[in-house]
Short mmCIF file of C-alpha atoms and ligand atoms in Angstrom, two decimals:
data_model
loop_
_atom_site.label_atom_id
_atom_site.label_comp_id
_atom_site.label_asym_id
_atom_site.label_seq_id
_atom_site.Cartn_x
_atom_site.Cartn_y
_atom_site.Cartn_z
CA MET X 191 -37.48 135.94 193.78
CA SER X 192 -40.67 134.00 194.34
CA LEU X 193 -42.71 134.05 197.51
CA ILE X 194 -43.18 130.17 197.36
CA MET X 195 -39.84 129.68 199.02
CA THR X 196 -41.21 128.54 202.31
CA THR X 197 -38.99 125.44 202.53
CA THR X 198 -35.74 127.28 201.81
CA THR X 199 -33.59 129.22 204.24
CA LEU X 200 -32.37 132.74 203.97
CA LYS X 201 -28.78 131.47 203.71
CA GLN X 202 -29.69 129.33 200.82
CA GLN X 203 -31.59 132.12 198.96
CA VAL X 204 -28.54 134.44 199.39
CA PHE X 205 -26.25 131.81 198.04
CA VAL X 206 -28.40 131.29 194.96
CA HIS X 207 -28.90 135.08 194.51
CA HIS X 208 -25.08 135.51 194.41
CA VAL X 209 -24.56 132.67 191.93
CA ILE X 210 -27.14 133.78 189.53
CA GLU X 211 -27.50 137.53 189.96
CA HIS X 212 -23.88 138.46 189.03
CA GLN X 213 -24.39 136.82 185.68
CA LEU X 214 -27.35 138.94 184.62
CA PRO X 215 -26.91 142.65 184.37
CA HIS X 216 -30.50 143.42 183.92
CA ASN X 217 -31.87 141.43 186.86
CA ASN X 218 -34.11 139.49 184.44
CA ARG X 219 -33.15 136.02 185.45
CA LEU X 220 -36.71 134.75 185.89
CA ILE X 221 -37.78 135.72 182.35
CA THR X 222 -38.12 132.53 180.28
CA THR X 223 -36.51 132.91 176.92
CA GLN X 224 -36.93 129.20 175.96
CA GLU X 225 -40.07 127.15 175.85
CA TYR X 226 -38.35 124.27 177.70
CA GLY X 227 -34.81 123.45 178.85
CA ILE X 228 -32.83 120.29 178.44
CA GLY X 229 -29.90 119.02 180.54
CA GLN X 230 -27.84 115.81 180.54
CA ALA X 231 -25.18 114.75 183.07
CA PRO X 232 -23.24 111.60 183.83
CA VAL X 233 -23.07 109.80 187.11
CA ASN X 234 -19.77 110.02 188.91
CA ILE X 235 -17.89 107.67 191.31
CA ALA X 236 -15.88 109.20 194.12
CA LEU X 237 -12.31 108.01 194.15
CA SER X 238 -11.69 109.99 197.35
CA LYS X 239 -15.06 110.43 199.13
CA TYR X 240 -17.25 113.23 200.33
CA TRP X 241 -18.62 112.12 203.75
CA GLY X 242 -19.72 114.78 206.16
CA LYS X 243 -20.82 118.39 205.85
CA ARG X 244 -19.42 121.45 207.48
CA ASP X 245 -22.74 123.24 206.58
CA ALA X 246 -25.84 121.08 205.96
CA THR X 247 -28.02 123.84 204.43
CA LEU X 248 -25.45 124.71 201.84
CA ASN X 249 -24.08 121.25 201.40
CA LEU X 250 -20.53 122.32 202.21
CA PRO X 251 -18.24 119.38 202.69
CA MET X 252 -15.80 118.73 205.48
CA ASN X 253 -13.19 117.66 202.80
CA SER X 254 -12.48 118.06 199.14
CA SER X 255 -13.14 115.05 196.79
CA VAL X 256 -12.16 113.46 193.53
CA SER X 257 -14.30 111.67 191.05
CA ILE X 258 -14.53 109.92 187.72
CA SER X 259 -17.56 110.42 185.54
CA LEU X 260 -19.04 107.43 183.63
CA PRO X 261 -20.04 108.55 180.12
CA ASP X 262 -23.35 107.29 178.83
CA LEU X 263 -24.66 106.55 182.39
CA GLY X 264 -26.51 109.39 183.87
CA THR X 265 -29.66 111.50 183.66
CA LYS X 266 -31.44 113.47 181.00
CA THR X 267 -33.95 116.08 182.15
CA THR X 268 -36.44 118.33 180.39
CA ILE X 269 -38.15 121.15 182.17
CA CYS X 270 -40.76 123.72 181.33
CA ILE X 271 -42.96 126.22 183.26
CA THR X 272 -46.72 125.75 183.58
CA SER X 273 -49.55 127.74 185.05
CA THR X 274 -50.70 124.80 187.10
CA GLN X 275 -50.91 124.73 190.85
CA GLN X 276 -48.30 122.09 191.49
CA ASP X 277 -45.14 120.79 190.01
CA ALA X 278 -45.55 117.70 187.93
CA ILE X 279 -42.55 115.41 187.99
CA TRP X 280 -42.06 112.30 185.89
CA LEU X 281 -39.27 109.93 186.74
CA ASN X 282 -38.41 107.34 184.09
CA ASN X 283 -41.82 108.13 182.31
CA GLU X 284 -43.73 107.62 185.57
CA LEU X 285 -45.80 110.57 186.91
CA LEU X 286 -44.88 110.68 190.67
CA SER X 287 -47.28 111.77 193.33
CA ASN X 288 -46.46 115.07 194.97
CA ASN X 289 -45.65 113.47 198.38
CA HIS X 290 -43.17 111.12 196.88
CA PRO X 291 -39.79 111.90 198.68
CA PHE X 292 -38.14 112.46 195.15
CA CYS X 293 -40.71 115.16 194.40
CA ILE X 294 -40.53 116.76 197.82
CA ARG X 295 -36.79 117.24 197.52
CA LEU X 296 -36.99 118.41 193.87
CA THR X 297 -39.80 120.89 194.52
CA ALA X 298 -37.84 122.28 197.36
CA PHE X 299 -34.93 122.77 195.15
CA LEU X 300 -37.00 124.29 192.30
CA ASN X 301 -38.36 126.86 194.74
CA PHE X 302 -35.18 128.72 194.45
CA PHE X 303 -35.81 129.42 190.81
CA ARG X 304 -39.50 129.56 190.55
CA PRO X 305 -41.10 132.59 188.79
CA PRO X 306 -44.12 133.88 190.81
CA ASN X 307 -47.31 131.92 190.56
CA SER X 308 -46.01 129.18 188.49
CA ALA X 309 -45.15 125.49 188.65
CA PHE X 310 -42.62 123.35 186.72
CA GLN X 311 -43.09 120.27 184.73
CA VAL X 312 -40.07 118.05 184.94
CA HIS X 313 -39.36 114.86 182.85
CA THR X 314 -36.23 113.05 184.19
CA THR X 315 -34.91 109.89 182.79
CA ASN X 316 -31.99 107.88 184.23
CA THR X 317 -29.84 106.51 181.40
CA VAL X 318 -28.35 104.12 184.06
CA PRO X 319 -30.03 100.76 183.70
CA THR X 320 -32.12 100.59 186.97
CA ALA X 321 -30.24 97.27 187.67
CA ALA X 322 -26.94 99.02 187.74
CA GLY X 323 -27.40 100.23 191.30
CA LEU X 324 -26.11 103.69 190.28
CA ALA X 325 -29.23 105.81 190.14
CA SER X 326 -27.85 108.76 191.54
CA SER X 327 -28.85 112.18 192.84
CA ALA X 328 -25.47 113.37 191.47
CA SER X 329 -26.42 113.15 187.84
CA GLY X 330 -29.94 114.11 188.72
CA TYR X 331 -29.06 117.60 190.14
CA ALA X 332 -26.44 118.16 187.63
CA ALA X 333 -28.80 117.44 184.71
CA LEU X 334 -31.48 119.72 186.37
CA VAL X 335 -29.32 122.73 186.80
CA LEU X 336 -28.25 122.30 183.26
CA ALA X 337 -31.96 122.17 182.22
CA LEU X 338 -32.66 125.28 184.29
CA ASN X 339 -29.75 127.10 182.74
CA ASP X 340 -31.10 126.26 179.26
CA LEU X 341 -34.71 127.16 180.16
CA PHE X 342 -33.89 130.53 181.67
CA GLN X 343 -30.90 131.19 179.37
CA TRP X 344 -28.79 132.17 182.34
CA GLN X 345 -25.58 131.21 180.36
CA LEU X 346 -23.76 130.44 183.62
CA SER X 347 -20.20 129.10 183.64
CA THR X 348 -19.86 125.42 184.46
CA GLN X 349 -18.31 126.45 187.75
CA LYS X 350 -21.43 128.36 188.76
CA LEU X 351 -23.57 125.44 187.57
CA SER X 352 -21.53 123.31 189.83
CA LEU X 353 -22.19 125.51 192.72
CA LEU X 354 -25.97 125.26 192.08
CA ALA X 355 -25.89 121.52 191.51
CA ARG X 356 -24.00 121.14 194.93
CA LEU X 357 -26.91 122.87 196.69
CA GLY X 358 -29.16 120.02 195.45
CA SER X 359 -26.76 117.27 196.28
CA GLY X 360 -23.12 117.53 197.21
CA SER X 361 -21.75 115.00 194.81
CA ALA X 362 -23.75 116.65 191.94
CA SER X 363 -21.14 119.37 191.90
CA ARG X 364 -18.77 116.90 190.20
CA SER X 365 -21.28 115.56 187.66
CA LEU X 366 -20.96 118.68 185.44
CA TYR X 367 -17.81 117.24 183.98
CA SER X 368 -16.57 114.16 182.01
CA GLY X 369 -13.47 112.46 183.15
CA PHE X 370 -11.87 113.32 186.46
CA ALA X 371 -13.20 116.16 188.58
CA ILE X 372 -12.15 117.66 191.85
CA TRP X 373 -14.70 119.24 194.22
CA HIS X 374 -12.89 121.87 196.45
CA ARG X 375 -13.92 121.93 199.93
CA GLY X 376 -13.74 125.68 200.01
CA GLN X 377 -13.13 127.87 203.14
CA GLN X 378 -15.85 130.51 202.99
CA ASP X 379 -19.03 130.40 204.97
CA ASN X 380 -21.13 131.69 202.05
CA GLY X 381 -20.34 128.49 200.05
CA LEU X 382 -19.21 130.34 196.95
CA ASP X 383 -15.77 128.74 196.83
CA SER X 384 -16.91 125.12 197.03
CA TYR X 385 -17.32 123.98 193.49
CA ALA X 386 -15.97 121.26 191.30
CA GLU X 387 -13.50 121.59 188.31
CA PRO X 388 -12.29 119.19 185.72
CA ILE X 389 -8.89 117.63 186.07
CA ASP X 390 -7.25 118.05 182.66
CA THR X 391 -5.87 114.59 182.15
CA GLN X 392 -6.90 111.35 180.51
CA TRP X 393 -6.23 107.73 181.35
CA PRO X 394 -7.47 105.69 178.33
CA GLU X 395 -6.60 102.31 179.76
CA LEU X 396 -8.62 102.83 183.04
CA CYS X 397 -11.59 100.48 183.46
CA ILE X 398 -14.46 100.72 185.97
CA GLY X 399 -16.43 97.55 186.54
CA LEU X 400 -19.80 97.69 188.15
CA ILE X 401 -20.72 94.75 190.33
CA LYS X 402 -24.37 94.72 191.28
CA ILE X 403 -25.14 93.24 194.61
CA ASN X 404 -28.45 94.81 195.37
CA VAL X 405 -30.30 97.62 193.72
CA GLN X 406 -33.03 98.15 196.25
CA GLN X 407 -33.59 101.60 197.97
CA LYS X 408 -30.74 101.99 200.61
CA PRO X 409 -31.72 101.67 204.27
CA ILE X 410 -30.48 105.21 205.08
CA SER X 411 -29.84 108.00 202.72
CA SER X 412 -26.39 109.57 202.34
CA THR X 413 -27.59 112.88 203.71
CA THR X 414 -28.86 111.32 206.89
CA GLY X 415 -26.04 108.86 207.06
CA MET X 416 -23.34 111.38 206.93
CA GLN X 417 -24.96 113.67 209.39
CA ASN X 418 -25.32 110.85 211.83
CA THR X 419 -21.63 109.98 211.33
CA VAL X 420 -20.53 113.54 212.02
CA ASN X 421 -22.79 113.67 215.16
CA THR X 422 -21.91 110.31 216.78
CA CYS X 423 -18.75 108.80 215.34
CA ASP X 424 -15.63 109.44 217.44
CA LEU X 425 -13.55 107.93 214.58
CA TYR X 426 -14.92 110.56 212.36
CA GLN X 427 -12.43 113.14 213.80
CA ALA X 428 -9.71 111.54 211.75
CA TRP X 429 -11.62 111.39 208.53
CA PRO X 430 -11.24 114.93 207.01
CA GLN X 431 -7.49 114.82 207.35
CA GLN X 432 -7.18 111.40 205.83
CA ALA X 433 -9.49 112.29 203.04
CA GLU X 434 -7.44 115.34 202.04
CA LYS X 435 -4.24 113.21 202.24
CA ASN X 436 -5.76 110.56 200.17
CA MET X 437 -6.99 113.06 197.59
CA GLN X 438 -3.47 114.50 197.07
CA THR X 439 -2.11 110.97 196.57
CA ILE X 440 -4.88 110.10 194.06
CA LEU X 441 -4.23 113.30 192.27
CA GLU X 442 -0.52 112.43 191.95
CA ALA X 443 -1.40 108.96 190.82
CA ILE X 444 -3.76 110.30 188.22
CA TYR X 445 -1.12 112.71 186.75
CA ILE X 446 1.60 110.10 186.56
CA ASN X 447 -0.70 107.16 185.60
CA ASP X 448 0.40 105.08 188.55
CA PHE X 449 -2.32 102.49 188.78
CA GLU X 450 -1.18 100.69 191.99
CA LYS X 451 -0.93 104.01 193.86
CA LEU X 452 -4.36 104.99 192.49
CA GLY X 453 -6.03 101.73 193.40
CA GLU X 454 -4.61 101.34 196.84
CA THR X 455 -5.50 104.73 197.88
CA VAL X 456 -9.03 104.58 196.53
CA GLU X 457 -9.70 101.34 198.23
CA HIS X 458 -8.23 102.47 201.49
CA ASN X 459 -10.28 105.67 201.30
CA ALA X 460 -13.54 103.77 200.73
CA LEU X 461 -12.89 101.29 203.52
CA SER X 462 -12.00 104.12 205.89
CA MET X 463 -15.16 105.94 205.06
CA HIS X 464 -17.19 102.70 205.71
CA ALA X 465 -15.23 102.28 209.01
CA THR X 466 -16.68 105.63 210.17
CA MET X 467 -20.21 104.58 209.07
CA MET X 468 -19.95 101.38 211.15
CA ALA X 469 -18.67 103.34 214.14
CA THR X 470 -21.75 105.59 213.94
CA TRP X 471 -24.66 105.12 216.37
CA PRO X 472 -27.08 103.61 215.27
CA PRO X 473 -24.69 101.78 213.06
CA ILE X 474 -24.69 102.28 209.33
CA VAL X 475 -23.66 99.17 207.44
CA TYR X 476 -24.41 99.29 203.70
CA TRP X 477 -22.70 96.03 203.01
CA GLN X 478 -24.42 92.76 202.26
CA PRO X 479 -22.74 89.35 202.59
CA GLU X 480 -22.27 89.36 198.80
CA SER X 481 -20.42 92.79 199.08
CA LEU X 482 -17.84 91.18 201.38
CA ALA X 483 -17.62 88.03 199.17
CA ALA X 484 -16.77 90.29 196.28
CA MET X 485 -14.12 92.18 198.13
CA GLN X 486 -12.53 88.85 199.13
CA THR X 487 -12.47 87.98 195.38
CA VAL X 488 -10.76 91.21 194.72
CA TRP X 489 -8.12 90.45 197.46
CA LEU X 490 -7.58 86.97 196.19
CA LEU X 491 -7.12 88.27 192.55
CA ARG X 492 -4.53 90.71 193.90
CA GLN X 493 -2.61 87.87 195.65
CA GLN X 494 -2.56 86.19 192.21
CA GLY X 495 -0.93 89.35 190.76
CA ILE X 496 -3.93 90.94 189.10
CA LEU X 497 -4.12 94.66 189.39
CA VAL X 498 -7.67 95.27 190.64
CA TYR X 499 -9.08 97.39 193.43
CA PHE X 500 -12.61 98.36 194.57
CA THR X 501 -14.57 101.27 195.92
CA MET X 502 -18.02 101.46 197.48
CA ASP X 503 -20.43 104.34 198.20
CA ALA X 504 -23.59 104.45 200.38
CA GLY X 505 -24.76 101.05 199.12
CA PRO X 506 -23.80 97.42 198.82
CA ASN X 507 -22.52 97.53 195.24
CA LEU X 508 -18.79 97.43 194.31
CA LYS X 509 -17.12 99.50 191.65
CA LEU X 510 -13.82 97.95 190.47
CA LEU X 511 -10.90 99.80 189.10
CA PHE X 512 -8.39 98.01 186.80
CA PRO X 513 -6.29 98.53 183.82
CA GLU X 514 -7.45 97.32 180.38
CA THR X 515 -4.87 94.52 180.35
CA GLU X 516 -6.67 92.79 183.34
CA LYS X 517 -10.07 92.84 181.60
CA PRO X 518 -10.07 89.10 180.63
CA ALA X 519 -9.20 88.12 184.26
CA ILE X 520 -11.87 90.26 185.69
CA MET X 521 -14.56 88.95 183.35
CA GLN X 522 -13.58 85.45 184.24
CA ALA X 523 -13.79 86.18 187.99
CA PHE X 524 -16.94 88.26 187.94
CA GLY X 525 -19.38 86.90 185.36
CA ASP X 526 -22.04 89.60 185.77
CA ILE X 527 -20.09 92.75 185.55
CA GLN X 528 -20.52 95.98 183.38
CA ILE X 529 -17.21 97.44 182.27
CA ILE X 530 -16.95 101.11 181.41
CA MET X 531 -13.85 102.79 179.97
CA PRO X 532 -14.39 106.43 180.98
CA PHE X 533 -11.87 107.75 178.38
CA ASN X 534 -12.43 105.34 175.63
CA LYS X 535 -15.99 105.10 174.33
CA ASN X 536 -15.50 101.83 172.38
C1 DP6 P 16 -20.77 108.00 199.69
O1 DP6 P 16 -23.98 113.69 197.50
O2 DP6 P 16 -25.59 111.90 197.89
O3 DP6 P 16 -21.42 108.71 197.54
O4 DP6 P 16 -24.96 116.05 199.63
O5 DP6 P 16 -26.57 114.88 201.20
O6 DP6 P 16 -27.07 114.84 198.79
P1 DP6 P 16 -25.94 114.83 199.82
O7 DP6 P 16 -25.17 113.55 199.76
P2 DP6 P 16 -24.53 112.77 198.41
O8 DP6 P 16 -23.45 111.84 199.13
C2 DP6 P 16 -22.59 111.07 198.39
C3 DP6 P 16 -21.79 110.27 199.34
C4 DP6 P 16 -20.89 109.22 198.72
C5 DP6 P 16 -19.43 109.76 198.47
C6 DP6 P 16 -19.31 110.70 197.32
O9 DP6 P 16 -19.99 110.59 196.24
O10 DP6 P 16 -18.36 111.44 197.33
#
C-alpha cells in the first residue's frame, strides 16, 4: 500500500485491505491493467433512512436502511493514473482547486488505493440536472469505486464494491444497484458485514416525484449533522429501534405491493428522522417554508383520497411516492415536478 495515506486511519486501511486483498491471489492489486476506468451509478432515495453512525471512521450505521434507485439520474466517473504531483479532479467539466472540499474528501478516499508516487485524474459528471436538488455523494462514491474496479481490474463482487463505496459515503453502499436495495447494519466491528444488497422485486406502477424547493448547498452536511444528532439529541435513543421496525414494514409492503403501507411508513420514518434533527443542539432544520407548504399540499391531497406520500433527506426538497394512477392529480397539484418511474423507463 502507498505511503501517501496520511489522512486515513489504520482501521480504514485494514478494512480496505480485507475487502480487496482476498480477491487477488497474487497481491498485485495496484498493477494497472487498464489505461482508464469508467463507472456509472444511480442516485438512491432512502425509504427507511440511515441517520447516525456506530463507527464514524468506517461509516457503520446505527440501523439498516432501504432505498430505491432512480435510473438515469446519477454520476458517471472516469479515472486514470498520472505521474503528476497532485490529483486533478473535474466536476461537471470544471477543474476544481485542490482545497475544494469535494477534492479534499475525494483525495482522502483515493489514498486508500493509490499506487506509490502517483496521482489520479478524475472526471466526474452528475447526470442529475443540477436543479434537481439531488446531487449526491451516494451516486458519486458508487461510480468512483466502479471506476476504480475497472481501472485496477479487481473484478470485485458488487457486495465488495458496496463495502468500499460505504467507506466513501454511507448511502453510496446502496447506489450499486438499480431498484430497491437494503443496506445491512451489520454487527462486526471490522465493518465487513455492513453492505447493501438488491431486493429482488419490481413495482412497475411506483412513481417518484421530485419537488425542488431549493438546490443551494445545504447548511450542514449529513456527516456532521448525524454526528451532532447522535451526540446531543435525547430523542435519538428511540431512532435505531424505530428505523429497524419501519424497515421491516417497508420490506413487507414492497413484497406485497401495498402502497398505503409503504407510503405511510416512509413518510413517518422521514418525519421521525427530521424530529431527531430538530431536537439536536444546535438545531438542524433543513426545511424551508416551501417544504412545509408542499407537505401540507400532500396532506390535503390525501384528505381528498389521493394516494401520495413524501420523504425528505438532509435538504429542503421533497420526494413524493405515488402509484401511476395518481399521476394526473399530482401533476395538477405540483406544476414543477419531475416524475420518475424506477421500474419503467418510459
Ligand atoms: C438523510 O450517506 O450522505 O440521506 O455517510 O456521512 O457520507 P455519510 O452520510 P450520507 O447520509 C445520508 C443521509 C440521508 C439518509 C439516507 O440516505 O439514508
